[in-house]
């Protein structure tokens, strides 16, 4: 299986759902103590898993031979391979910095009334 299918496996999906529900339960339990609990749901970040998948793709797909895995990934996220389809409406990858900025917002006074939420930082892949 490639990285995309491996990251949508049943155990992974169950783990994500559990973390989201756990966050909601924490918000209920900790709210009376003025503690917020939120969950940041990352989109497609160039992790080791995606790097491995991109490497596999460029090594085993004749059309991508000679490309660097990172180059293939950036093009993939930009929607340059219609046969694979764009993964996000914004057609760009997400970064650890994107996640960090979201967390910085959530711990700021600007987010003092946000709790029990799942915040997708995923280029528009999922919609609430």
CSV table of N, CA and C in Angstrom, one decimal:
chain,number,residue,atom,x,y,z
A,1,UNK,N,0.8,-1.2,0.0
A,1,UNK,CA,0.0,0.0,0.0
A,1,UNK,C,0.9,1.2,0.0
A,2,UNK,N,0.4,2.3,-0.7
A,2,UNK,CA,1.2,3.5,-0.7
A,2,UNK,C,0.9,4.3,0.6
A,3,UNK,N,1.6,5.4,0.7
A,3,UNK,CA,1.4,6.2,2.0
A,3,UNK,C,0.0,6.7,2.1
A,4,UNK,N,-0.7,7.1,1.0
A,4,UNK,CA,-2.0,7.7,1.2
A,4,UNK,C,-3.0,6.6,1.7
A,5,UNK,N,-2.9,5.4,1.2
A,5,UNK,CA,-3.8,4.4,1.7
A,5,UNK,C,-3.4,3.9,3.1
A,6,UNK,N,-2.1,3.9,3.4
A,6,UNK,CA,-1.7,3.5,4.7
A,6,UNK,C,-2.2,4.5,5.8
A,7,UNK,N,-2.3,5.8,5.4
A,7,UNK,CA,-2.7,6.8,6.4
A,7,UNK,C,-4.2,6.9,6.5
A,8,UNK,N,-5.0,6.1,5.7
A,8,UNK,CA,-6.4,6.1,5.8
A,8,UNK,C,-6.9,4.7,6.3
A,9,UNK,N,-6.0,4.0,6.9
A,9,UNK,CA,-6.4,2.6,7.4
A,9,UNK,C,-7.4,2.7,8.6
A,10,UNK,N,-8.0,1.6,8.8
A,10,UNK,CA,-9.0,1.6,9.9
A,10,UNK,C,-8.4,1.9,11.3
A,11,UNK,N,-7.3,1.3,11.7
A,11,UNK,CA,-6.7,1.7,13.0
A,11,UNK,C,-6.4,3.2,13.1
A,12,UNK,N,-5.9,3.8,12.0
A,12,UNK,CA,-5.6,5.2,12.0
A,12,UNK,C,-6.8,6.0,12.2
A,13,UNK,N,-7.9,5.7,11.4
A,13,UNK,CA,-9.1,6.4,11.5
A,13,UNK,C,-9.8,6.3,12.9
A,14,UNK,N,-9.7,5.1,13.5
A,14,UNK,CA,-10.3,4.9,14.8
A,14,UNK,C,-9.5,5.7,15.8
A,15,UNK,N,-8.2,5.8,15.7
A,15,UNK,CA,-7.3,6.5,16.6
A,15,UNK,C,-7.7,8.0,16.5
A,16,UNK,N,-7.8,8.5,15.3
A,16,UNK,CA,-8.1,9.9,15.1
A,16,UNK,C,-9.5,10.3,15.7
A,17,UNK,N,-10.5,9.4,15.5
A,17,UNK,CA,-11.8,9.6,16.0
A,17,UNK,C,-11.8,9.6,17.6
A,18,UNK,N,-11.0,8.7,18.1
A,18,UNK,CA,-10.9,8.6,19.6
A,18,UNK,C,-10.3,9.9,20.2
A,19,UNK,N,-9.2,10.4,19.5
A,19,UNK,CA,-8.6,11.6,20.0
A,19,UNK,C,-9.6,12.8,19.9
A,20,UNK,N,-10.4,12.9,18.9
A,20,UNK,CA,-11.3,14.0,18.8
A,20,UNK,C,-12.4,13.9,19.9
A,21,UNK,N,-12.9,12.7,20.1
A,21,UNK,CA,-13.9,12.5,21.2
A,21,UNK,C,-13.3,12.7,22.5
A,22,UNK,N,-12.1,12.3,22.7
A,22,UNK,CA,-11.4,12.6,24.0
A,22,UNK,C,-11.2,14.1,24.3
A,23,UNK,N,-10.9,14.8,23.2
A,23,UNK,CA,-10.8,16.3,23.3
A,23,UNK,C,-12.1,16.9,23.8
A,24,UNK,N,-13.2,16.4,23.2
A,24,UNK,CA,-14.6,16.9,23.5
A,24,UNK,C,-14.9,16.6,25.0
A,25,UNK,N,-14.6,15.4,25.4
A,25,UNK,CA,-14.8,15.0,26.8
A,25,UNK,C,-14.0,15.8,27.8
A,26,UNK,N,-12.7,16.1,27.4
A,26,UNK,CA,-11.8,16.9,28.2
A,26,UNK,C,-12.4,18.3,28.3
A,27,UNK,N,-13.0,18.9,27.2
A,27,UNK,CA,-13.6,20.2,27.3
A,27,UNK,C,-14.7,20.2,28.3
A,28,UNK,N,-15.5,19.2,28.3
A,28,UNK,CA,-16.6,19.2,29.3
A,28,UNK,C,-16.1,19.1,30.7
A,29,UNK,N,-15.1,18.3,30.9
A,29,UNK,CA,-14.6,18.0,32.3
A,29,UNK,C,-13.8,19.2,32.8
A,30,UNK,N,-13.0,19.9,31.9
A,30,UNK,CA,-12.1,20.9,32.3
A,30,UNK,C,-12.6,22.3,32.2
A,31,UNK,N,-13.7,22.5,31.5
A,31,UNK,CA,-14.3,23.8,31.3
A,31,UNK,C,-14.6,24.5,32.6
A,32,UNK,N,-15.2,23.9,33.6
A,32,UNK,CA,-15.5,24.5,34.8
A,32,UNK,C,-14.2,25.1,35.5
A,33,UNK,N,-13.1,24.6,35.2
A,33,UNK,CA,-11.8,25.1,35.8
A,33,UNK,C,-11.1,26.1,34.9
A,34,UNK,N,-11.9,26.6,33.9
A,34,UNK,CA,-11.4,27.6,32.9
A,34,UNK,C,-10.2,27.1,32.1
A,35,UNK,N,-10.3,25.8,31.7
A,35,UNK,CA,-9.2,25.2,30.9
A,35,UNK,C,-9.9,24.8,29.6
A,36,UNK,N,-9.3,25.2,28.5
A,36,UNK,CA,-9.8,24.9,27.2
A,36,UNK,C,-9.1,23.6,26.7
A,37,UNK,N,-9.8,22.8,25.9
A,37,UNK,CA,-9.2,21.6,25.2
A,37,UNK,C,-9.7,21.6,23.8
A,38,UNK,N,-8.8,21.6,22.9
A,38,UNK,CA,-9.1,21.6,21.5
A,38,UNK,C,-8.1,20.6,20.8
A,39,UNK,N,-8.5,20.2,19.6
A,39,UNK,CA,-7.7,19.3,18.8
A,39,UNK,C,-7.4,19.9,17.4
A,40,UNK,N,-6.1,19.9,17.1
A,40,UNK,CA,-5.7,20.3,15.8
A,40,UNK,C,-5.5,19.1,14.9
A,41,UNK,N,-6.2,19.1,13.8
A,41,UNK,CA,-6.2,18.0,12.9
A,41,UNK,C,-5.4,18.4,11.6
A,42,UNK,N,-4.1,17.9,11.6
A,42,UNK,CA,-3.3,18.3,10.5
A,42,UNK,C,-3.7,17.7,9.1
A,43,UNK,N,-3.4,18.4,8.1
A,43,UNK,CA,-3.7,17.9,6.8
A,43,UNK,C,-2.5,17.1,6.3
A,44,UNK,N,-2.0,17.3,5.1
A,44,UNK,CA,-1.0,16.5,4.5
A,44,UNK,C,0.4,17.3,4.7
A,45,UNK,N,1.1,16.8,5.7
A,45,UNK,CA,2.4,17.3,6.0
A,45,UNK,C,3.5,16.4,5.5
A,46,UNK,N,4.5,16.9,5.0
A,46,UNK,CA,5.6,16.0,4.4
A,46,UNK,C,6.4,15.4,5.5
A,47,UNK,N,5.8,14.3,6.1
A,47,UNK,CA,6.4,13.5,7.2
A,47,UNK,C,7.2,12.4,6.6
A,48,UNK,N,7.8,11.6,7.4
A,48,UNK,CA,8.6,10.5,7.0
A,48,UNK,C,7.7,9.5,6.2
A,49,UNK,N,6.5,9.4,6.6
A,49,UNK,CA,5.6,8.5,5.8
A,49,UNK,C,5.3,9.0,4.4
A,50,UNK,N,5.1,10.3,4.3
A,50,UNK,CA,4.9,10.8,2.9
A,50,UNK,C,6.2,10.8,2.1
A,51,UNK,N,7.3,11.0,2.8
A,51,UNK,CA,8.6,11.0,2.1
A,51,UNK,C,8.8,9.5,1.5
A,52,UNK,N,8.5,8.6,2.4
A,52,UNK,CA,8.7,7.2,1.9
A,52,UNK,C,7.8,6.9,0.8
A,53,UNK,N,6.5,7.3,0.9
A,53,UNK,CA,5.5,7.1,-0.2
A,53,UNK,C,6.0,7.8,-1.5
A,54,UNK,N,6.5,9.0,-1.4
A,54,UNK,CA,6.9,9.7,-2.6
A,54,UNK,C,8.1,9.0,-3.2
A,55,UNK,N,9.0,8.6,-2.4
A,55,UNK,CA,10.2,7.8,-2.9
A,55,UNK,C,9.8,6.6,-3.6
A,56,UNK,N,8.9,5.9,-3.0
A,56,UNK,CA,8.3,4.6,-3.7
A,56,UNK,C,7.7,5.0,-5.0
A,57,UNK,N,6.9,6.1,-5.0
A,57,UNK,CA,6.2,6.5,-6.3
A,57,UNK,C,7.2,6.8,-7.4
A,58,UNK,N,8.3,7.6,-7.1
A,58,UNK,CA,9.2,8.0,-8.1
A,58,UNK,C,10.1,6.9,-8.6
A,59,UNK,N,10.3,5.9,-7.7
A,59,UNK,CA,11.2,4.8,-8.0
A,59,UNK,C,10.4,3.7,-8.8
A,60,UNK,N,9.1,3.7,-8.7
A,60,UNK,CA,8.3,2.6,-9.3
A,60,UNK,C,7.3,3.0,-10.3
A,61,UNK,N,7.2,4.3,-10.7
A,61,UNK,CA,6.3,4.8,-11.7
A,61,UNK,C,7.2,5.4,-12.8
A,62,UNK,N,7.1,4.8,-14.0
A,62,UNK,CA,8.0,5.3,-15.1
A,62,UNK,C,7.8,6.8,-15.4
A,63,UNK,N,6.6,7.3,-15.3
A,63,UNK,CA,6.4,8.7,-15.6
A,63,UNK,C,7.1,9.7,-14.6
A,64,UNK,N,7.5,9.2,-13.4
A,64,UNK,CA,8.1,10.0,-12.4
A,64,UNK,C,9.6,9.7,-12.2
A,65,UNK,N,10.1,8.8,-13.0
A,65,UNK,CA,11.5,8.4,-12.8
A,65,UNK,C,12.4,9.6,-12.9
A,66,UNK,N,13.4,9.7,-12.1
A,66,UNK,CA,14.4,10.8,-12.1
A,66,UNK,C,14.0,12.0,-11.2
A,67,UNK,N,12.7,12.0,-10.8
A,67,UNK,CA,12.3,13.1,-9.9
A,67,UNK,C,12.8,12.8,-8.5
A,68,UNK,N,13.0,13.9,-7.7
A,68,UNK,CA,13.2,13.8,-6.3
A,68,UNK,C,11.9,13.6,-5.6
A,69,UNK,N,11.9,12.8,-4.5
A,69,UNK,CA,10.6,12.6,-3.8
A,69,UNK,C,9.9,13.9,-3.4
A,70,UNK,N,10.7,14.8,-2.9
A,70,UNK,CA,10.1,16.1,-2.5
A,70,UNK,C,9.5,16.9,-3.6
A,71,UNK,N,10.2,16.8,-4.8
A,71,UNK,CA,9.6,17.5,-6.0
A,71,UNK,C,8.3,16.8,-6.4
A,72,UNK,N,8.3,15.5,-6.4
A,72,UNK,CA,7.0,14.8,-6.7
A,72,UNK,C,5.9,15.2,-5.7
A,73,UNK,N,6.2,15.3,-4.4
A,73,UNK,CA,5.2,15.6,-3.4
A,73,UNK,C,4.6,17.0,-3.7
A,74,UNK,N,5.5,18.0,-3.9
A,74,UNK,CA,5.0,19.3,-4.1
A,74,UNK,C,4.1,19.4,-5.4
A,75,UNK,N,4.5,18.7,-6.4
A,75,UNK,CA,3.7,18.7,-7.6
A,75,UNK,C,2.4,18.0,-7.4
A,76,UNK,N,2.5,16.9,-6.6
A,76,UNK,CA,1.3,16.1,-6.3
A,76,UNK,C,0.3,17.0,-5.5
A,77,UNK,N,0.8,17.7,-4.5
A,77,UNK,CA,-0.1,18.6,-3.7
A,77,UNK,C,-0.7,19.7,-4.6
A,78,UNK,N,0.1,20.2,-5.6
A,78,UNK,CA,-0.4,21.2,-6.5
A,78,UNK,C,-1.4,20.7,-7.5
A,79,UNK,N,-1.7,19.4,-7.5
A,79,UNK,CA,-2.7,18.8,-8.4
A,79,UNK,C,-2.1,18.6,-9.8
A,80,UNK,N,-0.8,18.5,-10.0
A,80,UNK,CA,-0.2,18.3,-11.3
A,80,UNK,C,-0.4,16.9,-11.9
A,81,UNK,N,-0.9,16.0,-11.1
A,81,UNK,CA,-1.1,14.6,-11.6
A,81,UNK,C,-2.6,14.3,-11.5
A,82,UNK,N,-3.4,14.7,-12.6
A,82,UNK,CA,-4.8,14.6,-12.5
A,82,UNK,C,-5.3,13.2,-12.3
A,83,UNK,N,-4.5,12.2,-12.7
A,83,UNK,CA,-4.9,10.8,-12.4
A,83,UNK,C,-4.9,10.5,-10.9
A,84,UNK,N,-4.2,11.2,-10.1
A,84,UNK,CA,-4.2,11.0,-8.7
A,84,UNK,C,-5.2,12.0,-8.0
A,85,UNK,N,-5.6,13.0,-8.7
A,85,UNK,CA,-6.5,13.9,-8.1
A,85,UNK,C,-5.9,14.9,-7.1
A,86,UNK,N,-6.4,16.1,-7.0
A,86,UNK,CA,-5.9,17.0,-5.9
A,86,UNK,C,-6.4,16.5,-4.6
A,87,UNK,N,-5.6,16.6,-3.5
A,87,UNK,CA,-6.0,16.2,-2.2
A,87,UNK,C,-6.7,17.3,-1.4
A,88,UNK,N,-6.4,18.5,-1.8
A,88,UNK,CA,-7.1,19.6,-1.1
A,88,UNK,C,-7.5,20.7,-2.1
A,89,UNK,N,-8.6,21.4,-1.8
A,89,UNK,CA,-9.0,22.5,-2.6
A,89,UNK,C,-7.9,23.6,-2.8
A,90,UNK,N,-7.1,23.9,-1.8
A,90,UNK,CA,-6.1,24.9,-1.9
A,90,UNK,C,-4.8,24.4,-2.6
A,91,UNK,N,-4.7,23.1,-2.8
A,91,UNK,CA,-3.7,22.5,-3.6
A,91,UNK,C,-2.3,22.9,-3.2
A,92,UNK,N,-2.1,22.8,-1.9
A,92,UNK,CA,-0.8,23.1,-1.3
A,92,UNK,C,-0.6,22.2,0.0
A,93,UNK,N,0.6,21.9,0.3
A,93,UNK,CA,0.8,21.1,1.5
A,93,UNK,C,0.6,21.9,2.7
A,94,UNK,N,0.5,21.3,3.8
A,94,UNK,CA,0.4,21.9,5.1
A,94,UNK,C,1.8,21.7,5.8
A,95,UNK,N,2.2,22.5,6.7
A,95,UNK,CA,3.5,22.4,7.4
A,95,UNK,C,3.3,22.4,8.9
A,96,UNK,N,4.4,22.0,9.5
A,96,UNK,CA,4.4,22.0,11.0
A,96,UNK,C,4.3,23.4,11.5
A,97,UNK,N,4.7,24.4,10.7
A,97,UNK,CA,4.6,25.8,11.1
A,97,UNK,C,3.1,26.2,11.1
A,98,UNK,N,2.3,25.6,10.1
A,98,UNK,CA,0.9,25.9,10.1
A,98,UNK,C,0.2,25.4,11.4
A,99,UNK,N,0.6,24.2,11.8
A,99,UNK,CA,0.1,23.6,13.0
A,99,UNK,C,0.5,24.5,14.2
A,100,UNK,N,1.7,24.9,14.3
A,100,UNK,CA,2.2,25.7,15.4
A,100,UNK,C,1.4,27.0,15.5
A,101,UNK,N,1.2,27.7,14.3
A,101,UNK,CA,0.4,28.9,14.4
A,101,UNK,C,-1.0,28.7,14.9
A,102,UNK,N,-1.6,27.6,14.5
A,102,UNK,CA,-2.9,27.3,15.0
A,102,UNK,C,-2.9,27.1,16.5
A,103,UNK,N,-1.9,26.3,17.0
A,103,UNK,CA,-1.8,26.1,18.4
A,103,UNK,C,-1.6,27.4,19.2
A,104,UNK,N,-0.7,28.3,18.6
A,104,UNK,CA,-0.5,29.6,19.2
A,104,UNK,C,-1.7,30.4,19.3
A,105,UNK,N,-2.6,30.3,18.3
A,105,UNK,CA,-3.9,31.0,18.4
A,105,UNK,C,-4.8,30.4,19.4
A,106,UNK,N,-4.8,29.1,19.5
A,106,UNK,CA,-5.7,28.4,20.4
A,106,UNK,C,-5.3,28.7,21.9
A,107,UNK,N,-4.1,28.9,22.2
A,107,UNK,CA,-3.6,29.2,23.6
A,107,UNK,C,-3.6,30.7,23.9
A,108,UNK,N,-4.0,31.5,22.9
A,108,UNK,CA,-4.1,32.9,23.1
A,108,UNK,C,-5.4,33.4,23.7
A,109,UNK,N,-5.5,34.6,24.2
A,109,UNK,CA,-6.7,35.2,24.7
A,109,UNK,C,-7.8,35.3,23.5
A,110,UNK,N,-7.3,35.4,22.3
A,110,UNK,CA,-8.2,35.5,21.2
A,110,UNK,C,-9.1,34.2,21.0
A,111,UNK,N,-8.7,33.1,21.6
A,111,UNK,CA,-9.4,31.9,21.5
A,111,UNK,C,-10.0,31.4,22.9
A,112,UNK,N,-10.2,32.4,23.8
A,112,UNK,CA,-10.6,32.0,25.1
A,112,UNK,C,-11.9,31.3,25.2
A,113,UNK,N,-12.8,31.5,24.2
A,113,UNK,CA,-14.1,30.9,24.2
A,113,UNK,C,-14.2,29.8,23.2
A,114,UNK,N,-13.1,29.2,22.8
A,114,UNK,CA,-13.1,28.1,21.9
A,114,UNK,C,-12.6,26.9,22.7
A,115,UNK,N,-13.5,25.9,22.8
A,115,UNK,CA,-13.1,24.6,23.5
A,115,UNK,C,-14.0,23.5,23.0
A,116,UNK,N,-13.4,22.3,23.0
A,116,UNK,CA,-14.0,21.1,22.5
A,116,UNK,C,-14.1,21.0,21.0
A,117,UNK,N,-13.3,21.8,20.3
A,117,UNK,CA,-13.3,21.8,18.9
A,117,UNK,C,-12.2,21.0,18.2
A,118,UNK,N,-12.5,20.5,17.0
A,118,UNK,CA,-11.5,20.0,16.2
A,118,UNK,C,-11.3,21.1,15.1
A,119,UNK,N,-10.0,21.5,15.0
A,119,UNK,CA,-9.6,22.5,14.0
A,119,UNK,C,-8.8,21.9,12.9
A,120,UNK,N,-9.4,21.8,11.7
A,120,UNK,CA,-8.7,21.3,10.6
A,120,UNK,C,-7.8,22.3,10.0
A,121,UNK,N,-6.5,21.9,9.9
A,121,UNK,CA,-5.5,22.7,9.2
A,121,UNK,C,-5.1,21.9,8.0
A,122,UNK,N,-5.9,21.8,7.0
A,122,UNK,CA,-5.8,20.8,6.0
A,122,UNK,C,-6.0,21.3,4.6
A,123,UNK,N,-5.9,22.6,4.4
A,123,UNK,CA,-6.1,23.1,3.0
A,123,UNK,C,-7.5,22.9,2.5
A,124,UNK,N,-8.5,22.7,3.3
A,124,UNK,CA,-9.8,22.6,2.9
A,124,UNK,C,-10.3,21.2,2.6
A,125,UNK,N,-9.5,20.1,2.9
A,125,UNK,CA,-9.9,18.8,2.6
A,125,UNK,C,-11.2,18.4,3.3
A,126,UNK,N,-11.3,18.6,4.5
A,126,UNK,CA,-12.5,18.3,5.3
A,126,UNK,C,-13.2,19.6,5.7
A,127,UNK,N,-14.5,19.5,5.7
A,127,UNK,CA,-15.3,20.6,6.1
A,127,UNK,C,-16.2,20.3,7.3
A,128,UNK,N,-16.3,21.2,8.2
A,128,UNK,CA,-17.1,21.0,9.4
A,128,UNK,C,-18.6,21.3,9.0
